[in-house]
Coordinates of C-alpha atoms and ligand atoms in Angstrom, one line a residue:
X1 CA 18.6 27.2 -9.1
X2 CA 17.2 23.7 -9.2
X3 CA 16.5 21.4 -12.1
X4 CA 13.8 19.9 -10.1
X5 CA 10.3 21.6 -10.2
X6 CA 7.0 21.5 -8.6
X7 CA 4.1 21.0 -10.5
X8 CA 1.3 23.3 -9.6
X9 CA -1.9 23.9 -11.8
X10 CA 0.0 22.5 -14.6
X11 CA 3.2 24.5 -14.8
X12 CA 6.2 23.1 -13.3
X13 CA 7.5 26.4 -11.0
X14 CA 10.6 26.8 -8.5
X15 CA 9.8 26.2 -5.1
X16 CA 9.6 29.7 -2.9
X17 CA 13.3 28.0 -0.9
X18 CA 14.8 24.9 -1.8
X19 CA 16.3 22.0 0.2
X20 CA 19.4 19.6 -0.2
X21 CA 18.7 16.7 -1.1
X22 CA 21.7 14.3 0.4
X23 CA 22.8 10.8 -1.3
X24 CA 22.7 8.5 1.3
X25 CA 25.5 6.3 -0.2
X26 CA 28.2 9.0 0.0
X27 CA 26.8 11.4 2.2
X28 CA 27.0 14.3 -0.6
X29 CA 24.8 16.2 -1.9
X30 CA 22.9 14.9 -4.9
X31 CA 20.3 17.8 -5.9
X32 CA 18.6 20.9 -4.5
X33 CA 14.9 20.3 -4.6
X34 CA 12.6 23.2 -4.6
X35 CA 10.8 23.7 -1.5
X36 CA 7.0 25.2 -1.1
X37 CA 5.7 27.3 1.1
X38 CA 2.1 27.9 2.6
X39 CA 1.2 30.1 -0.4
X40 CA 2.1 27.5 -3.0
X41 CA 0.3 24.5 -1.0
X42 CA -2.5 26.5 -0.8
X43 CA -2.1 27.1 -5.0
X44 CA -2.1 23.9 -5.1
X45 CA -5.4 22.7 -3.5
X46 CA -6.8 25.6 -5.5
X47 CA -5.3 24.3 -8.9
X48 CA -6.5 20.9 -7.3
X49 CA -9.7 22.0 -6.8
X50 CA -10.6 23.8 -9.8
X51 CA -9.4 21.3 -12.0
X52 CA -11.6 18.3 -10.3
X53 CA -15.0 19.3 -12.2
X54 CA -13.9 19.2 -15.6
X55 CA -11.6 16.2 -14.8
X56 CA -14.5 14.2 -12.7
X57 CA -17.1 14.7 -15.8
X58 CA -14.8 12.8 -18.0
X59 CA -15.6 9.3 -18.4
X60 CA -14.3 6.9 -16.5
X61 CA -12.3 5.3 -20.0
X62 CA -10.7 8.8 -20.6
X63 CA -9.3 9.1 -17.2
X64 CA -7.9 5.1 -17.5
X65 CA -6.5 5.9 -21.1
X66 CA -4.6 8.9 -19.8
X67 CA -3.5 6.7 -17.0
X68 CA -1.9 4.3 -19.4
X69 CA 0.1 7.2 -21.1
X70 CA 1.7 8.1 -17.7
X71 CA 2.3 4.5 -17.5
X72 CA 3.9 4.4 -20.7
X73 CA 5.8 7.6 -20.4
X74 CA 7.3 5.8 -17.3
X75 CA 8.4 3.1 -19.0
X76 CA 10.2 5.0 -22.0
X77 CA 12.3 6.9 -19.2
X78 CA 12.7 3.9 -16.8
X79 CA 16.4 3.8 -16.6
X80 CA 17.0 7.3 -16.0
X81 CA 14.1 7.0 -13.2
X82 CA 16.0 4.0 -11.5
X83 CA 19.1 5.6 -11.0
X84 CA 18.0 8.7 -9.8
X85 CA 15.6 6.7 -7.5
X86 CA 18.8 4.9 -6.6
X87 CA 21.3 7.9 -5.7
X88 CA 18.2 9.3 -3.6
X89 CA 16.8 6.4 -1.6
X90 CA 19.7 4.2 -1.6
X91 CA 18.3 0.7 -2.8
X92 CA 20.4 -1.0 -5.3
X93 CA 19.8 -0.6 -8.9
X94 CA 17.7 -3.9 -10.0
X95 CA 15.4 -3.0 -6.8
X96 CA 15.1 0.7 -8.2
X97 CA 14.5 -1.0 -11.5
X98 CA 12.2 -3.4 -10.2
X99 CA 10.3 -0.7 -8.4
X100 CA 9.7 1.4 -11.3
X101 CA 8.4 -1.4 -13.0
X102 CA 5.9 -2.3 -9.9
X103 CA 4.7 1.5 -9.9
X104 CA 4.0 0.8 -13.6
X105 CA 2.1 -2.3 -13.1
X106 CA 0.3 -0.7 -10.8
X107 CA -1.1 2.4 -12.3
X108 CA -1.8 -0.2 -15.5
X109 CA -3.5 -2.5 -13.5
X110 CA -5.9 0.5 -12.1
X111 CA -6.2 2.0 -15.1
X112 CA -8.4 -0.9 -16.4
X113 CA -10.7 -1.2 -13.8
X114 CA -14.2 -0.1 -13.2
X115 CA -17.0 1.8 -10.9
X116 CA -20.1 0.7 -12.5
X117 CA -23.3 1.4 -10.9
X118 CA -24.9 -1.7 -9.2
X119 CA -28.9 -2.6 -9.0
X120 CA -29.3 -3.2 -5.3
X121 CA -33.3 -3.7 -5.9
X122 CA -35.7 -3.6 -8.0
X123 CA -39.1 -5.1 -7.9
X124 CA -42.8 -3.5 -9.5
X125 CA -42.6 -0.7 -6.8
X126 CA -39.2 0.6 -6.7
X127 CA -35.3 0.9 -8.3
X128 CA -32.5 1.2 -5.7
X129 CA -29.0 1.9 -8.0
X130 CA -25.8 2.6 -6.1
X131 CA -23.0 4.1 -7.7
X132 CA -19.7 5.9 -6.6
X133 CA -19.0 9.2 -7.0
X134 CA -15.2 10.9 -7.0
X135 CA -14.4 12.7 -3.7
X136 CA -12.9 15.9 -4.7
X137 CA -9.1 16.7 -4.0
X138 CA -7.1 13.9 -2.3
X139 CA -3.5 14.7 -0.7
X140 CA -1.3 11.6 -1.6
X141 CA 1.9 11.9 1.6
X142 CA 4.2 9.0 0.4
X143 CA 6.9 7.9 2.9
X144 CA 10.8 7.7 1.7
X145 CA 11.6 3.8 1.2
X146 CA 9.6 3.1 -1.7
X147 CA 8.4 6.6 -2.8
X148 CA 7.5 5.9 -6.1
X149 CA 4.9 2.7 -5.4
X150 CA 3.5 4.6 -2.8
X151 CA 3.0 7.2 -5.3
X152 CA 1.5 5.0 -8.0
X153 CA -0.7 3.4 -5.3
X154 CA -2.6 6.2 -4.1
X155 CA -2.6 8.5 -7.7
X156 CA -3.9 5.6 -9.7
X157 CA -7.1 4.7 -8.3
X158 CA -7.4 8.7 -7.4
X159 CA -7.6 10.0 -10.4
X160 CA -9.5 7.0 -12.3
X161 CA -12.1 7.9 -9.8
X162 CA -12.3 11.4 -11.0
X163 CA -10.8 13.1 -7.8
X164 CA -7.6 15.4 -8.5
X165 CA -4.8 15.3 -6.4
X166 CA -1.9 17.1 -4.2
X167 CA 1.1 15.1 -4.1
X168 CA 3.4 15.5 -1.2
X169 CA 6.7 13.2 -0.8
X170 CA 9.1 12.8 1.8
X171 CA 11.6 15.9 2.1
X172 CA 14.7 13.2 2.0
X173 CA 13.2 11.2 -1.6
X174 CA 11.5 14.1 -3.3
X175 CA 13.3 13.6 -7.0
X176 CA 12.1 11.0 -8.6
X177 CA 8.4 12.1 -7.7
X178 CA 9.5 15.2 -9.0
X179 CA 10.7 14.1 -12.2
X180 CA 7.1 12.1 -12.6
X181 CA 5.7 15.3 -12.5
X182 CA 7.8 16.6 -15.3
X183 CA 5.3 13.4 -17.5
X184 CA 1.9 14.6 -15.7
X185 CA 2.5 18.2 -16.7
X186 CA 2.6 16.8 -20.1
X187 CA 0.0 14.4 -20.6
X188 CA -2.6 15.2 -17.8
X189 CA -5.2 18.5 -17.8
X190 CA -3.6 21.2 -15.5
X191 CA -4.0 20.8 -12.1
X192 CA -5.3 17.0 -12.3
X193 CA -2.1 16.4 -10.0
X194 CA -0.2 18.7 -8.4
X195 CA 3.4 18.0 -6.7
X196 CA 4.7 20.0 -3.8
X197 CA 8.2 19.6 -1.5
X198 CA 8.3 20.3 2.2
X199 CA 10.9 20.3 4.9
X200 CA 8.5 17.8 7.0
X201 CA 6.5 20.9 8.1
X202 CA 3.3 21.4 5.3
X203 CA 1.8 17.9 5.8
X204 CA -0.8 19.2 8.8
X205 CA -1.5 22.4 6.9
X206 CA -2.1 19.5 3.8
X207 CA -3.9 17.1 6.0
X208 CA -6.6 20.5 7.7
X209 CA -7.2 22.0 4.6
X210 CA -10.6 22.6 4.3
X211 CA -10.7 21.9 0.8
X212 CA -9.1 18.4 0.9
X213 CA -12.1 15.8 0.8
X214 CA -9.5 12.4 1.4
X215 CA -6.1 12.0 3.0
X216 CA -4.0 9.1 1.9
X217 CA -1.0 8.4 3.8
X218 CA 2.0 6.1 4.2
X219 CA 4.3 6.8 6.6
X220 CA 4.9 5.6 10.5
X221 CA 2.1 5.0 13.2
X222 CA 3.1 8.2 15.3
X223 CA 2.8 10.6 12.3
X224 CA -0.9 8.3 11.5
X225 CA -2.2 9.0 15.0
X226 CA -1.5 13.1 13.9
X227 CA -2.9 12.8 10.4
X228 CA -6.1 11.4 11.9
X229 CA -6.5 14.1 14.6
X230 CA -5.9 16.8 11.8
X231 CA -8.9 15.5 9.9
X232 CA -11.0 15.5 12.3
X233 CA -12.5 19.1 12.0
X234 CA -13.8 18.2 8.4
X235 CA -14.5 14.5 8.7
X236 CA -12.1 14.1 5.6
X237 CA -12.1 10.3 4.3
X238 CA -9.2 8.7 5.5
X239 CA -6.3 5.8 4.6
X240 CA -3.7 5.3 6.8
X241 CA -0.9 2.4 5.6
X242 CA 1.1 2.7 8.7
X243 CA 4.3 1.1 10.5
X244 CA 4.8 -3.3 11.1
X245 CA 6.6 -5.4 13.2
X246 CA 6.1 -8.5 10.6
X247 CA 6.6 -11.8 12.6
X248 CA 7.4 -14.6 10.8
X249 CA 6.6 -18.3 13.1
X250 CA 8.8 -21.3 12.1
X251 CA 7.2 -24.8 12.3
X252 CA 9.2 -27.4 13.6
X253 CA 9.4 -29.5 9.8
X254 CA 10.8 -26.6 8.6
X255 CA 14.6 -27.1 6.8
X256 CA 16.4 -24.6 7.8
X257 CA 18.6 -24.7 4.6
X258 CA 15.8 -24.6 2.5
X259 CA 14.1 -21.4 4.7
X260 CA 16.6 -19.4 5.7
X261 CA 17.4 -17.8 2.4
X262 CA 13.8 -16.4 1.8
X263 CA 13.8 -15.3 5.7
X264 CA 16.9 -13.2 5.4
X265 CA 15.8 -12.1 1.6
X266 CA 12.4 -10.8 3.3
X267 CA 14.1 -9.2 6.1
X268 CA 16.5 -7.5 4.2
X269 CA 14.4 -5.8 1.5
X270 CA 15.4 -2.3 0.7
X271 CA 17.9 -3.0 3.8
X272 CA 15.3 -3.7 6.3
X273 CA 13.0 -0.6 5.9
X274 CA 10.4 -2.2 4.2
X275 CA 6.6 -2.0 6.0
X276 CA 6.5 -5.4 5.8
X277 CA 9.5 -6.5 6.1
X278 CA 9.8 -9.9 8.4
X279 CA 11.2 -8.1 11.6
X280 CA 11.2 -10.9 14.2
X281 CA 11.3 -14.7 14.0
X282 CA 10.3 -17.3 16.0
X283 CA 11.7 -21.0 15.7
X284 CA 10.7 -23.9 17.5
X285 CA 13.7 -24.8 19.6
X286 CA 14.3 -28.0 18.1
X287 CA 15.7 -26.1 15.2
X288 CA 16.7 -23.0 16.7
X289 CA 21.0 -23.1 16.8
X290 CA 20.7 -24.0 12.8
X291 CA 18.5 -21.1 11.6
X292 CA 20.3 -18.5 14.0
X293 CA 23.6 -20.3 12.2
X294 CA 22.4 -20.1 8.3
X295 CA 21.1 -16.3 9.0
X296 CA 24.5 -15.5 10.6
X297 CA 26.1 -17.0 7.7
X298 CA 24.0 -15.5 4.9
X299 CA 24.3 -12.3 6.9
X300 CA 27.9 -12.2 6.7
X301 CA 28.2 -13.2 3.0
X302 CA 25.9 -9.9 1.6
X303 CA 27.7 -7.3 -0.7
X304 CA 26.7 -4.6 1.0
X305 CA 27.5 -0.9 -0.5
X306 CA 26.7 1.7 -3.0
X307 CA 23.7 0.6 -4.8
X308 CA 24.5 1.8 -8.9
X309 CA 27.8 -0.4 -7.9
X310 CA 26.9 -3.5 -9.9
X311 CA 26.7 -6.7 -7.1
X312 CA 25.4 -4.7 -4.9
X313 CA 23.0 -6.9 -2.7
X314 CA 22.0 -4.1 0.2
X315 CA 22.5 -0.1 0.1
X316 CA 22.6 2.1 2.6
X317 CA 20.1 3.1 4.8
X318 CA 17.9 6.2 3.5
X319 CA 18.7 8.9 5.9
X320 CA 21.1 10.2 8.5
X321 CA 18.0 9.8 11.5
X322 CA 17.2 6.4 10.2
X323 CA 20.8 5.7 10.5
X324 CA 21.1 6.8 14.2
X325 CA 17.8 5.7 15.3
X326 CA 19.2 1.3 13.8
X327 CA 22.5 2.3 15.4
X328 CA 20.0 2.5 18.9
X329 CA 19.0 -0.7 18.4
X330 CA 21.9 -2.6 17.4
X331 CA 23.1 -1.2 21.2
X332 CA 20.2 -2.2 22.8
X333 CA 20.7 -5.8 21.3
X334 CA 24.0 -6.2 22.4
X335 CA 23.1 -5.3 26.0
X336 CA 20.2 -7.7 25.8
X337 CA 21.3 -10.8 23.0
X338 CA 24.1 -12.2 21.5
X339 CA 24.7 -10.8 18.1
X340 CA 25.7 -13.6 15.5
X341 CA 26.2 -11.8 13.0
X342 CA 27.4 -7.7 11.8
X343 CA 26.5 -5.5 14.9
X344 CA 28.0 -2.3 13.0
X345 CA 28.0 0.6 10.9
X346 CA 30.4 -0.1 8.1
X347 CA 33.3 2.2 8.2
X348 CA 33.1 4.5 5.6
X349 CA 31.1 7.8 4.1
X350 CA 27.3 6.5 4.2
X351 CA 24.8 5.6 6.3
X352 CA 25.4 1.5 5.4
X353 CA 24.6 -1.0 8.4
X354 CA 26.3 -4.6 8.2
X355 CA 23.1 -7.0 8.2
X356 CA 22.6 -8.2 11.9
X357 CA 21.8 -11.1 13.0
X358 CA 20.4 -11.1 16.8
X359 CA 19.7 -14.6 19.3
X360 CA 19.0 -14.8 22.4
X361 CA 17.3 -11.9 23.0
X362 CA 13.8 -10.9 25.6
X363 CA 10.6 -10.6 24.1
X364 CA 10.5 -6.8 26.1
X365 CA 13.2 -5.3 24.1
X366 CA 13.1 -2.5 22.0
X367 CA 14.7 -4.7 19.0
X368 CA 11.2 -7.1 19.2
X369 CA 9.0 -4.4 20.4
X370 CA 9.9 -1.6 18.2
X371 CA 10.1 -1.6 14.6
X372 CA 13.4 -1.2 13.8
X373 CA 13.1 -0.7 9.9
X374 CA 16.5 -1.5 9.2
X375 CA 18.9 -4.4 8.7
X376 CA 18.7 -6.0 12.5
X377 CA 17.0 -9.1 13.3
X378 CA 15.9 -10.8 16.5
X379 CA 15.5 -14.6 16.6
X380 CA 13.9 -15.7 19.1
X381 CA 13.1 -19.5 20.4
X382 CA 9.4 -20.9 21.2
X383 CA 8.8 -24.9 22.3
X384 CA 4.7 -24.3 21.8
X385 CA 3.8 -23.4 18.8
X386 CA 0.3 -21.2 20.6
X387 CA 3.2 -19.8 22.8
X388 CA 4.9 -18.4 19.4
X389 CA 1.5 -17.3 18.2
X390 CA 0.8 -15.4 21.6
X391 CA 3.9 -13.3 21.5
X392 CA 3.8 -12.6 18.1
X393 CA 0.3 -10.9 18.8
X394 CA 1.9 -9.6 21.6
X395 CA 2.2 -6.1 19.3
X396 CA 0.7 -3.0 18.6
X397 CA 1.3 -3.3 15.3
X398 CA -0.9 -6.1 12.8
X399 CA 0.4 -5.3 9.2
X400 CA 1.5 -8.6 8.2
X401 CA 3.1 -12.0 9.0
X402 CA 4.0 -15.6 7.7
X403 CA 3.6 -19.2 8.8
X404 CA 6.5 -21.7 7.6
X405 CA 6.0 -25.5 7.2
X406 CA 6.4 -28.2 5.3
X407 CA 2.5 -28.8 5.8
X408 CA 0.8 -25.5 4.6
X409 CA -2.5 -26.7 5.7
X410 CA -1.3 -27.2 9.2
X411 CA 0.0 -24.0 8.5
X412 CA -3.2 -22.3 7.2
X413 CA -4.6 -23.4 10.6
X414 CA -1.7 -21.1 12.4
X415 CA -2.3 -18.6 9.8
X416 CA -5.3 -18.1 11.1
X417 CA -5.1 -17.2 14.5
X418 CA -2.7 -14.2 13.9
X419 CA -4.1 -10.8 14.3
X420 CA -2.7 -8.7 10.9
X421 CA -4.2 -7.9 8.1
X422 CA -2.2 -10.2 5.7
X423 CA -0.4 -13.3 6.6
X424 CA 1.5 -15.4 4.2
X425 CA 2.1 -19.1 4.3
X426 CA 5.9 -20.1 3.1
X427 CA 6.5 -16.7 1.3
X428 CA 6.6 -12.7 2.5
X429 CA 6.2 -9.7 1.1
X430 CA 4.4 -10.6 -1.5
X431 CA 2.3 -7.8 -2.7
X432 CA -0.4 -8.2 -6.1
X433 CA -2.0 -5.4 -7.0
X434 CA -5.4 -6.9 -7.4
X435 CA -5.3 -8.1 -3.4
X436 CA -6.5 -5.7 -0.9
X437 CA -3.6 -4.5 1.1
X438 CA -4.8 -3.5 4.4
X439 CA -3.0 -2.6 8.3
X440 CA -4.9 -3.9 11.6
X441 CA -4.1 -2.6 15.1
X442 CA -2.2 0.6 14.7
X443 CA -0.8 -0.3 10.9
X444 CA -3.1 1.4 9.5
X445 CA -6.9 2.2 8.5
X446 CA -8.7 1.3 4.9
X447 CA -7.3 -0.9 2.1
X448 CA -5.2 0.2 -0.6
X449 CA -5.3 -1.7 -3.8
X450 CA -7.8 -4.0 -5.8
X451 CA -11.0 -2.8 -6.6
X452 CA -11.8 -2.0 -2.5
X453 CA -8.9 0.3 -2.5
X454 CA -10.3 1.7 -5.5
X455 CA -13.4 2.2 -3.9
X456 CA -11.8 4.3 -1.1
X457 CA -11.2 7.3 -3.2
X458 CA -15.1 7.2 -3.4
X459 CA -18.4 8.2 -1.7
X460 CA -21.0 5.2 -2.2
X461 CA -24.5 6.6 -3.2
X462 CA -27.8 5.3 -3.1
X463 CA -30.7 6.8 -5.7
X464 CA -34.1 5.5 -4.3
X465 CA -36.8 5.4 -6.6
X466 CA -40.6 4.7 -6.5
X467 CA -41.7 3.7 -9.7
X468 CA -44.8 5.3 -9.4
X469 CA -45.0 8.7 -10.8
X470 CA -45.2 11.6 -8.6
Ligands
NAD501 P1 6.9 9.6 8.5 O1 5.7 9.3 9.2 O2 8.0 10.3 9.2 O3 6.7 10.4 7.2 C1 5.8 10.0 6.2 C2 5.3 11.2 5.4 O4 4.5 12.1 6.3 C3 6.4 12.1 4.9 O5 6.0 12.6 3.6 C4 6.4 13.3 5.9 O6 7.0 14.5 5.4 C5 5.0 13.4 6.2 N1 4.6 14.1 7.4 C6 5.4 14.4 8.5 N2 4.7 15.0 9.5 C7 3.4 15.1 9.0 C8 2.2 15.6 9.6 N3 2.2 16.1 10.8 N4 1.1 15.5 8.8 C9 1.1 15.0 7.6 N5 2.2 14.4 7.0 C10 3.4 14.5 7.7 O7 7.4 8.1 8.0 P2 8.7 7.7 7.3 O8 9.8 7.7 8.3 O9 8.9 8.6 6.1 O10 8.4 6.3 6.8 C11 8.6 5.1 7.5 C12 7.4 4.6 8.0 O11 6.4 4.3 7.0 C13 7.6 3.2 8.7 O12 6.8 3.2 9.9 C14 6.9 2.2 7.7 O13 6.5 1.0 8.3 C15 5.8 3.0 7.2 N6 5.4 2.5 5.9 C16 4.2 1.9 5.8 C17 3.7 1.3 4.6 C18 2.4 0.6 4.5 O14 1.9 0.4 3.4 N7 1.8 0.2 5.6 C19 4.5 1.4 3.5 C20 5.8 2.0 3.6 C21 6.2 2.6 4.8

């Protein structure tokens, strides 16, 4: 038997199997989540479905007050949220902490925002109003490094919109979403969110339903490119926040002293597997031997182990493929660079990775093509800065990106001419909710957060009226 439950139509229910859920610090097993099956996905979309008529007529205030008690409920059961968030995804404690608090934050920050209906024209003749109007049932797939932002993100403008909503999480983080559900089944209507557990094999049966008006997704570009094609048949609404491979370009005022600290820090978020993560970084060759140097260094001096160990600066990475797949790279960067710094698996029970440090490596590599999501990073060397700002569009990805310099103007000018959707000047990662969040190239589709990512859970309407009477 699990204590973890899904939470369909409003009653939290054993899955029809279950799965292990596996620590990633000790390799052990941490809980046994209850898995679905068909029948209780398609129970949920039902629950989903027949809740969203009664939920949608509610006004807009009612929806954002109940909002608030989720976030509040959140916040009295923090701590216990954090750790378990911890001993399933891996990141130290003050990051689980910190991303509790960010999922709160967010779902306050939506839950005092607006859809009011806007006069587009009106003159003697005629009154054209637009307004927006929920979608109907949205199915929220949340990816396994930062499971419970990702989960605020999409179910916060959701359901302030009036839509209700199937919740899906990735098989190897499913706990803490679970254990949200345990607050939505007692503040929110039945069926207002539902929260289902898969073995990575529901999310196209999720995706096709016919009864699923918007899919919003976060996970990697491969998995994207299949969630679009499964919408396809019913022209669902679609956000896609998809994989990066965040460059960050060094000026040549930089100090690398002064720089290298925030680099590493925003290359080594939640050990590496962060969307936008800085995963390659150019530096003007003036400069070069003295970042590679201060990386290496910084590199070597991180605590890295179990995360609810107090000093803990990076955990392990989330899963056993995740694992293999940075142990590939780290191989392929020794054949093709000089590592500086780590180059190994740590050698003990976990899947921890020593941060590495990469120089001297090809711009065709799978370490600078690829996005490694984890704790390895190239450094590569540029003399022109429009050569730097070539190869770093040189991608399929577009996600994000930074521009360091003493000069942030002359930096606003690179800034600029890079193709992602944000860049940053001297800072990374740096994510408010009220500022659209959006992928270009293959990162993605649509704009989560601020009032535009609001609007995405919505159809726009136009009422046309001659003032005349009929
Ligand atoms: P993934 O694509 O393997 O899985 C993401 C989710 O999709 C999981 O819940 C999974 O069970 C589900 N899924 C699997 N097959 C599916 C299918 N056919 N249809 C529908 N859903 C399916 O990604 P991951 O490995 O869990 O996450 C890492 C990736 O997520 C990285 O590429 C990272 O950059 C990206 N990411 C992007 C953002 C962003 O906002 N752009 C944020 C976090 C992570």
């Amino acid at each position: 038997m699990s204590a973890y439950k899904l939470l369909i139509g409003g009653k939290l229910v054993p899955g029809a199997t279950t799965l292990n859920v596996i620590n990633p610090a000790t390799e052990e097993g941490l809980a046994v989540a209850p898995r679905a099956d068909r029948a209780q996905l398609d129970q949920a979309v039902a629950a989903a479905k027949a809740a969203f008529p009664a939920w949608s007529a509610k006004p807009i205030r009612e929806r954002g007050a109940l909002l608030v008690k989720l976030a509040d409920g959140m916040e009295a059961r923090q701590a216990e949220l954090a750790r378990l968030l911890t001993e399933e995804q891996g990141k130290p404690l003050p990051g689980a902490m910190g991303e509790i608090a960010a999922a709160i934050g967010r779902i306050r920050y939506f839950a005092t925002l607006d859809l009011p209906s806007k006069v587009l024209k009106e003159d003697a003749t005629q009154k054209v109003v637009e307004q927006h109007r929920p979608l109907g049932v949205v199915a929220a797939i949340t990816a396994w490094n930062v499971p419970i932002i990702l989960l605020a993100l999409k179910i916060a403008p959701a359901l302030l919109a009036g839509n209700t909503v199937v919740v899906k999480p990735a098989p190897t983080t499913p706990l803490t979403t679970l254990k949200f559900g345990e607050l939505c089944a007692k503040i929110l209507p039945p069926g207002v969110i539902n929260i289902i557990v898969d073995q990575n094999d529901l999310g196209s049966a999720l995706t096709s339903h016919p009864d699923v008006a918007k899919v919003a997704f976060t996970g990697s570009t491969a998995t994207g490119k299949k969630v679009m094609e499964s919408v396809t048949g019913t022209l669902k609404r679609l956000t896609l926040e998809l994989g990066g491979n965040d460059a960050a370009i060094l000026l040549d005022d930089i100090d690398p002293k002064e720089v290298a600290p925030k680099l590493f820090a925003s290359a080594t978020f939640i050990s590496g597997q962060a969307c936008i993560a800085i995963k390659r970084i150019y530096v003007h060759e003036s400069q070069y031997d003295e970042v590679c140097d201060e990386l290496g260094r910084l590199a070597r001096e991180t605590v890295v182990d179990d995360g609810l160990k107090q000093g803990t600066q990076m955990g392990p990475l989330q899963n056993k493929a995740q694992f293999e797949r940075v142990k590939g790279f780290i191989e392929d960067a020794r054949k093709n660079g000089k590592i500086v710094a780590g180059g190994k698996a740590l050698n003990r029970k976990g899947y921890f990775i020593s941060p590495t440090i990469v120089r001297d490596i090809g711009d065709d590599t799978r370490l600078v093509r690829e996005e490694q999501f984890g704790p390895v990073l190239p450094v590569l060397r540029y003399s022109e800065v429009d050569d730097a700002v070539a190869r770093a569009n040189d991608s399929d990805y577009g996600l994000g990106g930074s521009i360091w310099s003493k000069d942030p103007e002359r930096a606003f000018a690179i800034a600029e001419k890079i193709d992602s959707g944000t860049v940053w000047i001297n800072k990374h990662l740096d994510m408010q909710p009220d500022l659209p969040f959006r992928g270009a190239k293959q990162s993605g589709i649509g704009t989560e957060q601020s009032q535009e990512g609001l609007e995405e859970y919505t159809q726009a309407k136009i009422i046309n009226m001659a003032k005349a009477p009929a």
